[in-house]
Structures are given as C-alpha cells and as structure tokens.
PDB file of C-alpha atoms in Angstrom:
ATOM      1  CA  UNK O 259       7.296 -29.011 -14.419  1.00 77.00           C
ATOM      2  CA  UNK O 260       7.146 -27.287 -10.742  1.00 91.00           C
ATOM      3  CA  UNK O 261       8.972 -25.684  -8.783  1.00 96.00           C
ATOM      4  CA  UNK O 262       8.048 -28.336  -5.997  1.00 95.00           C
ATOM      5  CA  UNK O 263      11.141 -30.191  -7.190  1.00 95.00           C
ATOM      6  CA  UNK O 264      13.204 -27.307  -5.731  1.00 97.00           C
ATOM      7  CA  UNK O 265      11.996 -26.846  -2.227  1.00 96.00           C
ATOM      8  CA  UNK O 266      14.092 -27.377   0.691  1.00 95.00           C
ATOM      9  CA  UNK O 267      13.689 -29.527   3.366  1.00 92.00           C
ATOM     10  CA  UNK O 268      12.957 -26.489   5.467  1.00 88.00           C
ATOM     11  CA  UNK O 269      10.649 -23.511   5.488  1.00 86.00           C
ATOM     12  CA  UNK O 270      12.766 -21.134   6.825  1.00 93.00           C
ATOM     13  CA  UNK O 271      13.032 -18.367   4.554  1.00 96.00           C
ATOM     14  CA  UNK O 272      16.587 -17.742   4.143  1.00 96.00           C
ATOM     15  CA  UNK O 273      16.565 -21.587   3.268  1.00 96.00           C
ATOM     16  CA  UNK O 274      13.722 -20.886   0.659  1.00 97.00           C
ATOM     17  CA  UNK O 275      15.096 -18.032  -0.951  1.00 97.00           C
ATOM     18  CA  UNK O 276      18.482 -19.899  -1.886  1.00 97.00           C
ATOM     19  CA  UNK O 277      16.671 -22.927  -3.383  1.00 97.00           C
ATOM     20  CA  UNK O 278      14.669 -20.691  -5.270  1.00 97.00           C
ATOM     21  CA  UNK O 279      17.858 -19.151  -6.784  1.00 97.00           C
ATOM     22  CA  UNK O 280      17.995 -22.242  -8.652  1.00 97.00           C
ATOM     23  CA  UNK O 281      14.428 -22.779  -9.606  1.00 97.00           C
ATOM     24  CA  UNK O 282      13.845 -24.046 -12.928  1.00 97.00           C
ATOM     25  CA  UNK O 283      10.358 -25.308 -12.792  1.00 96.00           C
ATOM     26  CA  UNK O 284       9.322 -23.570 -15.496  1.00 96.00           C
ATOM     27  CA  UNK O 285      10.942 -21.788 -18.701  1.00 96.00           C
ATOM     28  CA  UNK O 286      10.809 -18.562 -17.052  1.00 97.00           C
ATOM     29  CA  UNK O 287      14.354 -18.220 -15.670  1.00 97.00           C
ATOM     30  CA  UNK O 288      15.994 -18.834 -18.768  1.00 96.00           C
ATOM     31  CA  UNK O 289      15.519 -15.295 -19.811  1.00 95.00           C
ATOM     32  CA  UNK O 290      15.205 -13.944 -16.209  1.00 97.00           C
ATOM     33  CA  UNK O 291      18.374 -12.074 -14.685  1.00 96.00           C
ATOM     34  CA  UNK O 292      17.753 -14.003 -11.917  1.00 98.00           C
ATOM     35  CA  UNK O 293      15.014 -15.193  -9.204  1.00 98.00           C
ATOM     36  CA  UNK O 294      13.099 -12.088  -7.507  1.00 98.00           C
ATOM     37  CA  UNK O 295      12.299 -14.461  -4.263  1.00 98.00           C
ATOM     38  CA  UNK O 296       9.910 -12.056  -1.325  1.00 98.00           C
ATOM     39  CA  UNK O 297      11.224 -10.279   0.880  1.00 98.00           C
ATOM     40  CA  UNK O 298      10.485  -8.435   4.547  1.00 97.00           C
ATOM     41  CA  UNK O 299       9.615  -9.141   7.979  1.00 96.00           C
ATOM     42  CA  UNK O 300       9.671 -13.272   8.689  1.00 95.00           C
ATOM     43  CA  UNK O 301       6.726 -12.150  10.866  1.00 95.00           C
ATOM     44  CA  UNK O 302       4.966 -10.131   8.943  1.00 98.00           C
ATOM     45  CA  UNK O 303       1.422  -9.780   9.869  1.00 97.00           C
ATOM     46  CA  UNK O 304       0.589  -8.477   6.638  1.00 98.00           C
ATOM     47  CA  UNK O 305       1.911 -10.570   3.081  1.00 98.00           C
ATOM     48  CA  UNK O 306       1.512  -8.615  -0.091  1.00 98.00           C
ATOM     49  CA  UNK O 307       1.442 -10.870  -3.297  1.00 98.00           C
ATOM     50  CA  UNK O 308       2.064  -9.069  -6.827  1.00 98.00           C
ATOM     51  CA  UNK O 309       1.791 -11.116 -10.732  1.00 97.00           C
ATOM     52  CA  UNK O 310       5.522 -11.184 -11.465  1.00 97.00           C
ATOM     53  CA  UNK O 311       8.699  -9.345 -10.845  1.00 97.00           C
ATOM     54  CA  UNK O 312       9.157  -6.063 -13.470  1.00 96.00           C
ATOM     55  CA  UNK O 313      12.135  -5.007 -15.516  1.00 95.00           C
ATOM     56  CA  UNK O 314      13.610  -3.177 -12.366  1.00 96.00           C
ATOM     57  CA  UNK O 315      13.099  -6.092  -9.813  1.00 97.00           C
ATOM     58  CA  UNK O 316      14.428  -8.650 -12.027  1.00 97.00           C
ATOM     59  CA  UNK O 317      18.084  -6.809 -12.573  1.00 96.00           C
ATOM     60  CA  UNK O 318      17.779  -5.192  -8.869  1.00 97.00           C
ATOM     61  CA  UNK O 319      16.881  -9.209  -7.173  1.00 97.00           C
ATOM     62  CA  UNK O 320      13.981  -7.199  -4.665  1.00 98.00           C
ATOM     63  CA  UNK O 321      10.360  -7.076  -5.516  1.00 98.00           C
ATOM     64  CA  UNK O 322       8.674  -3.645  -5.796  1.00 98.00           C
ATOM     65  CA  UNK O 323      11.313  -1.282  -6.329  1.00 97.00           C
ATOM     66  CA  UNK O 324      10.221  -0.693  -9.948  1.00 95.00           C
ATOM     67  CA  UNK O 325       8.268   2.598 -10.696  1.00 96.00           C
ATOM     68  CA  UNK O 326       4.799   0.245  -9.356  1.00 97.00           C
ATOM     69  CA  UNK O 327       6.540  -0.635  -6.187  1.00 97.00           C
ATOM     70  CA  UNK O 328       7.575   3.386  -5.707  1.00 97.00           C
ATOM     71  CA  UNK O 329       3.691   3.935  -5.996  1.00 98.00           C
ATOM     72  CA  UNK O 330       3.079   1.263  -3.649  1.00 98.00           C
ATOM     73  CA  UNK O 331       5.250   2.469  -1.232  1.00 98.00           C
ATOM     74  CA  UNK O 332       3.101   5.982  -1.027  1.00 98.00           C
ATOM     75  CA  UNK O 333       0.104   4.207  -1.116  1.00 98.00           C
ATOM     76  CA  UNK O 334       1.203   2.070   1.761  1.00 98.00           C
ATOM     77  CA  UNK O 335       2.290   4.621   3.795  1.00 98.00           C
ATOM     78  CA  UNK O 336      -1.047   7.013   3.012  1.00 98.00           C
ATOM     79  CA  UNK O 337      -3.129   4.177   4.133  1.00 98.00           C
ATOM     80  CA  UNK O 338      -1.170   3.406   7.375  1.00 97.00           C
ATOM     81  CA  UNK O 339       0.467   0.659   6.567  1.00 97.00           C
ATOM     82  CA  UNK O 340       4.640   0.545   7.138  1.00 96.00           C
ATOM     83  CA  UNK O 341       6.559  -1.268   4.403  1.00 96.00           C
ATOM     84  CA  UNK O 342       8.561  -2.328   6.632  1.00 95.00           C
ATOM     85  CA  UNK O 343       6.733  -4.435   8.793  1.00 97.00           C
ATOM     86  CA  UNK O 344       5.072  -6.431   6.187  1.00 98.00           C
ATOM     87  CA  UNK O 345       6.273  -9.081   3.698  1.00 98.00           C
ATOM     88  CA  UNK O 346       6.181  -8.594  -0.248  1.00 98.00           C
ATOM     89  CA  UNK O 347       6.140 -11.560  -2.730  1.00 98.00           C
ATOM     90  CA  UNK O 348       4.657 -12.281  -6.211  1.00 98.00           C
ATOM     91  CA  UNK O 349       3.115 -15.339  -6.944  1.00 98.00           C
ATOM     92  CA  UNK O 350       5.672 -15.811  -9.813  1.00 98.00           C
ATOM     93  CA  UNK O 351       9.322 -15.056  -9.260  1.00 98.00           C
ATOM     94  CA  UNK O 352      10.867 -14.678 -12.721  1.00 98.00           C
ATOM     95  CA  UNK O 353      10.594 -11.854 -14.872  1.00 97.00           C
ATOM     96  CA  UNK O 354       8.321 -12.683 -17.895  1.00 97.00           C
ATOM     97  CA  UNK O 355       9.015 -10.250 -21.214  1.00 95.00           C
ATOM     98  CA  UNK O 356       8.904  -9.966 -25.130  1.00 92.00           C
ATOM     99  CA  UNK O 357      11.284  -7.430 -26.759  1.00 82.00           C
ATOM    100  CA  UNK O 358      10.370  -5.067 -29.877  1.00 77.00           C
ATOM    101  CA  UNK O 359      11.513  -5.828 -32.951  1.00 71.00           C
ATOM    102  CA  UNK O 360      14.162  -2.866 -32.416  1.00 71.00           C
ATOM    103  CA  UNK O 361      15.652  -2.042 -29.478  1.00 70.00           C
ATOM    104  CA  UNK O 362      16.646  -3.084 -26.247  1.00 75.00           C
ATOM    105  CA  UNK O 363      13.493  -2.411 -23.819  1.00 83.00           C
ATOM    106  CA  UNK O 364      12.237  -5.623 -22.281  1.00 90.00           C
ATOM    107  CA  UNK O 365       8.028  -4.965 -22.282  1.00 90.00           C
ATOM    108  CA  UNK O 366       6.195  -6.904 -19.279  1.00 91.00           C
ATOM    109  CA  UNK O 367       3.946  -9.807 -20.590  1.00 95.00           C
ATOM    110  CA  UNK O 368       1.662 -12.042 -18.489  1.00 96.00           C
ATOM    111  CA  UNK O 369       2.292 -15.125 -16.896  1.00 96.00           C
ATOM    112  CA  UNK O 370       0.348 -17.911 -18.348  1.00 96.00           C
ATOM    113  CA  UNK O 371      -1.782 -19.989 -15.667  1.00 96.00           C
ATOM    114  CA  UNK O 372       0.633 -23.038 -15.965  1.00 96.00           C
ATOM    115  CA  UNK O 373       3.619 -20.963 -15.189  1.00 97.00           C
ATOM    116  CA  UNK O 374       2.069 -19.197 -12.181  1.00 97.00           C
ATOM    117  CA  UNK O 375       0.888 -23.063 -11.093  1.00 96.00           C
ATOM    118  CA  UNK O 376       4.259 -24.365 -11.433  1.00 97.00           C
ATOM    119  CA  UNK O 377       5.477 -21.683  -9.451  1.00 97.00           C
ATOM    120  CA  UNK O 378       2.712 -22.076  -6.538  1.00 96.00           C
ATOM    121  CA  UNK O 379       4.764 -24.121  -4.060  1.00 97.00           C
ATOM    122  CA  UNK O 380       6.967 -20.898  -3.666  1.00 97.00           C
ATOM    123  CA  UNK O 381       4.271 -19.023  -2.681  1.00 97.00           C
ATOM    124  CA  UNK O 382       2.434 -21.595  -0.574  1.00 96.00           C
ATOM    125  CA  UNK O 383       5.928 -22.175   1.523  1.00 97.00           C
ATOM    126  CA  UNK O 384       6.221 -18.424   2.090  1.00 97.00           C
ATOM    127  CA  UNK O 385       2.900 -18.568   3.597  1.00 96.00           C
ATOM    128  CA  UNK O 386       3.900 -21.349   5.725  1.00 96.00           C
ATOM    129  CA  UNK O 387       7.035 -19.816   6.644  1.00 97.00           C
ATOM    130  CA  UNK O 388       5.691 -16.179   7.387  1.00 97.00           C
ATOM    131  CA  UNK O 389       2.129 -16.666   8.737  1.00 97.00           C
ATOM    132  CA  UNK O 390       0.702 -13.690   7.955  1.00 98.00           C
ATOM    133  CA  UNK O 391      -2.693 -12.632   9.600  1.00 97.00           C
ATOM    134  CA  UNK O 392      -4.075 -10.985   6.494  1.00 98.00           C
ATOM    135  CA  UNK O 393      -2.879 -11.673   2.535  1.00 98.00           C
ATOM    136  CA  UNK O 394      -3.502  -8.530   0.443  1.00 98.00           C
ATOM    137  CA  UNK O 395      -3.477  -9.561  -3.073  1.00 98.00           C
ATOM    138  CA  UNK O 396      -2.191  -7.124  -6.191  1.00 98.00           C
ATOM    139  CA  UNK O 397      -3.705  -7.684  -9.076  1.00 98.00           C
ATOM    140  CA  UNK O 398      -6.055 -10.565 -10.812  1.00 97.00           C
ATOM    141  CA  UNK O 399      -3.166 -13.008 -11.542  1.00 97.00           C
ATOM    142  CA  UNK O 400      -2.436 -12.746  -8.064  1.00 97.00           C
ATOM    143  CA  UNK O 401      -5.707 -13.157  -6.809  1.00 97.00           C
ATOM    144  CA  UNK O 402      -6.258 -15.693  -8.876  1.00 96.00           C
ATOM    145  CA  UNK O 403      -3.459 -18.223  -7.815  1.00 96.00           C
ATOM    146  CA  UNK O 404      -5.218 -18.581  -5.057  1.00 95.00           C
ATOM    147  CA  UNK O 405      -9.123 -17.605  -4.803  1.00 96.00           C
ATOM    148  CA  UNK O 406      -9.311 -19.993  -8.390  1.00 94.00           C
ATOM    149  CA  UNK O 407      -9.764 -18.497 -12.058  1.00 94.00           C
ATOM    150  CA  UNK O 408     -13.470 -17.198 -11.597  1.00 95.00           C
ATOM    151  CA  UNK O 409     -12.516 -14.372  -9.064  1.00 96.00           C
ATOM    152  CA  UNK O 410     -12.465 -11.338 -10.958  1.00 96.00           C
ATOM    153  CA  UNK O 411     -11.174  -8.097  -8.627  1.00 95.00           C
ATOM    154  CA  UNK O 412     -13.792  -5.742 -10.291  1.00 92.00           C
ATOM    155  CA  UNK O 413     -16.643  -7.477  -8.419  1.00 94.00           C
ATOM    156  CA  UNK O 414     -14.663  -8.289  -5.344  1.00 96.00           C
ATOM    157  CA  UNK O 415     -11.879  -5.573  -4.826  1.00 96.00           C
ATOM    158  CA  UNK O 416     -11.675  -4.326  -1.136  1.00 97.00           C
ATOM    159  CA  UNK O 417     -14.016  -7.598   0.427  1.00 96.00           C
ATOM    160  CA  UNK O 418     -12.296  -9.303   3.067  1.00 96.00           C
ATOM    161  CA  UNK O 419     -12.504 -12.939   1.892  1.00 96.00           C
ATOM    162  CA  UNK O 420     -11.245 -16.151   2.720  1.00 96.00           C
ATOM    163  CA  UNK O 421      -8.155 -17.879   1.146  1.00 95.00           C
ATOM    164  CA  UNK O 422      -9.147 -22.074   0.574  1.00 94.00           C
ATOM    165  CA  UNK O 423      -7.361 -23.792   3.134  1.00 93.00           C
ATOM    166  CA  UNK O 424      -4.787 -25.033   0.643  1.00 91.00           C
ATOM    167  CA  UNK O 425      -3.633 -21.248   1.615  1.00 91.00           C
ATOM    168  CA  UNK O 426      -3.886 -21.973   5.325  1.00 91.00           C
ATOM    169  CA  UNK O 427      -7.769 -20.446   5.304  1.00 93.00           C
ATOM    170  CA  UNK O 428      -6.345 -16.917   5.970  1.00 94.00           C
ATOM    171  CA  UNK O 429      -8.080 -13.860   5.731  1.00 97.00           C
ATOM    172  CA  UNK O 430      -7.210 -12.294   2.239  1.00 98.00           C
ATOM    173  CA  UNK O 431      -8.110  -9.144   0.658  1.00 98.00           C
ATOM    174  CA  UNK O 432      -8.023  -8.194  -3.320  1.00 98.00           C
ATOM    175  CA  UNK O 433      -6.957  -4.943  -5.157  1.00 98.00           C
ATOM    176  CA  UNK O 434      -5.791  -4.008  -8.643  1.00 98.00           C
ATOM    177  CA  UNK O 435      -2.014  -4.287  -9.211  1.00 98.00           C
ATOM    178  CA  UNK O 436      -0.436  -0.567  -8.246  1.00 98.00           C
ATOM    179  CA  UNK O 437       0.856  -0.585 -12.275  1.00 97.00           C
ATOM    180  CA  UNK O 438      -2.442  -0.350 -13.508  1.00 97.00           C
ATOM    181  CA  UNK O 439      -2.683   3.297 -11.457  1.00 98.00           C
ATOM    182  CA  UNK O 440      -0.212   3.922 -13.225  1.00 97.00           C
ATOM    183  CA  UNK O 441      -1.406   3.212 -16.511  1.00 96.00           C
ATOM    184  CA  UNK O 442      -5.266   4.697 -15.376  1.00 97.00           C
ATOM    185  CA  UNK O 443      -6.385   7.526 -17.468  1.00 96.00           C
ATOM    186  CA  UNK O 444      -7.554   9.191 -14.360  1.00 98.00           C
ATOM    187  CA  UNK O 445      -4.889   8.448 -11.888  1.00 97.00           C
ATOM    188  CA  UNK O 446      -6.080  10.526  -9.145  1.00 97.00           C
ATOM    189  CA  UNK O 447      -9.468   8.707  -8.856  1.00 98.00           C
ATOM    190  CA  UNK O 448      -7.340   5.068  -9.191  1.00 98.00           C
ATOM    191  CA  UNK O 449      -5.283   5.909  -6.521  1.00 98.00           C
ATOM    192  CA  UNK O 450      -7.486   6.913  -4.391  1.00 98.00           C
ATOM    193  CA  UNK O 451      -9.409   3.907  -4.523  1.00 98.00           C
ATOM    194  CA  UNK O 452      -5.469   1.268  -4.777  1.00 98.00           C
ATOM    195  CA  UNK O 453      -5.176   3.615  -1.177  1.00 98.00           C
ATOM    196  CA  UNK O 454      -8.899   2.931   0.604  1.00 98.00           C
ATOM    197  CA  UNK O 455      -8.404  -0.631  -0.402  1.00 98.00           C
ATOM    198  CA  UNK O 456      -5.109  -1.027   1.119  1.00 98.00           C
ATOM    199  CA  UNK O 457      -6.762   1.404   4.629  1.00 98.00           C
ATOM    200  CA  UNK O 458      -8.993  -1.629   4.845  1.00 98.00           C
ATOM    201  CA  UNK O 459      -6.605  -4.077   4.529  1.00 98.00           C
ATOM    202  CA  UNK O 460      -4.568  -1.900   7.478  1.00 97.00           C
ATOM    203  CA  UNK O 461      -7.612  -1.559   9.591  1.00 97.00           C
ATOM    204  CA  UNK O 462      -8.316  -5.363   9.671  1.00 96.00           C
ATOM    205  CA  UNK O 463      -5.140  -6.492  11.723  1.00 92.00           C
TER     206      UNK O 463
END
C-alpha cells in the first residue's frame, strides 16, 4: 500500500491537497477525522516537516495548531522566523492514536516506518511543488523519512546537512519535535535550545 496510487497528475498544491483527502494508502485514515495535508506559502523558502498530525490538527484539518504547534509558533517567531512565510507539513498526514480503556481521550502513538513510507510520495510532491531552500525537520520520525533510519537528532540536531537527492539534495536541518519541550522536565533549557536550532535554520536562507 502507498499513497503513490493517489497522486494527481499535477503538483500543484491545491491539486495535491484534494487527492490527499482521499488517501487511503495506508490504514491510518480509517480512524483519522480526516487528512491534515501542509499548509502555507506555495513559495516558501523555508518547509517545516513534523511526525504526524495531533488530536487538535486532525479534528481542526491544519497542522500545528495543537498545544506543540502554539509552542512552535513562539519559538518561530523568537528565532526570527515568520510563520507565515514558510510552509508546514508532516511526513504522515493522518492522525495515529490508541484510546484508554475508559474514556474518550485519543493518546498520540507513533507511526510505524511502513506507514510513514507509504505516506512518502505526499511529502516528496510537496517538496516538488514548494521548493523550499532549506527543510527544517521536527522530530526523529521526521528526520528519519528522509536522512534514512540511522540518523539520530541527538548527535546531529542543529547541523546543516544534506537531504539524498531523492529529496531534491536540499539543504535540511534537524531538531527535536516542539512536543517533546513540552513534555521536558526542564522546559526552559529545551526551549531554549528547540529556539537556537530553529535561529540557525533562519540565519541560513
């Protein structure tokens, strides 16, 4: 299964984003509201790829509005960079999630590696479509849908790298996920390191 079955004939991104309305190359969007497709300037010089839509992006339809996204947003702005002008994404686009045994919260569980495969062409077409200068990448299932499983951000966070020409060969940059701030026991010190990574991601285009 892939979501290659469900590309357009196009690349233009209102084209994209209805065909991926309908995606079902994985099981994902069985359970999924709907499809949280990317969303921002068509030429963005700056693409931000996250792991997965949240609980708030899946019934909202926009990535990063979720508590995480609200941090990224201040983060953004203390580093210099205007939400606005850049171009969010994940690198899956359903909403992945277990339930308790009682009661009605959906809890956040992580993509496997086949579903974030399946889902690749997405991403790879968004790249194509928006051409972005610079790729910053949120998290280690990000990173790793396209720098390859053995790229681990605690040895590389904040290193401009290279994305493998697959990806177009663009200049990419790695940070943690702005959830795990949230979840950091000292979230001052986490912050302030989510924020210098993103001020070198700014200072690079």
């Amino acid at each position: 299964m892939s979501a290659a079955d469900y590309l357009p004939d196009t690349v233009s991104l209102p084209r994209l984003r209805s065909a991926a309305g309908a995606c079902e190359g994985c099981g994902l969007y069985r359970d999924a509201t709907q499809t949280v497709f990317g969303a921002g300037e068509r030429d963005a010089r700056v693409m931000l790829v996250g792991e997965q839509p949240g609980d708030r992006e899946d019934v909202e339809g926009e990535p990063f509005v979720g508590p995480a996204g609200h941090l990224l947003d201040r983060a953004l702005h203390d580093a210099g960079l205007d939400r606005a002008g850049l171009y969010l994404t994940n690198a899956v686009k359903h909403f992945k999630f277990t339930r308790p045994e009682r009661g009605k919260r959906r809890i956040h569980k992580k993509p496997s590696r086949t579903e974030v495969v399946a889902c690749r062409p997405w991403l790879l077409a968004e790249l194509t479509a928006v051409e972005p200068e610079l790729v910053v990448l949120l998290g280690a299932t990000a990173a790793q849908a396209v720098l390859g499983t053995d790229f681990r951000i605690t040895r590389e966070r904040g290193k401009l790298v290279r994305l493998p020409e697959e990806f177009g060969g663009r200049q990419a940059i790695a940070t943690v996920h702005p959830s795990s701030v949230l979840r950091a026991e000292d979230r001052e010190s986490a912050y302030e390191a989510f924020r210098a990574d993103l001020a070198t991601a700014a200072k690079a285009v």
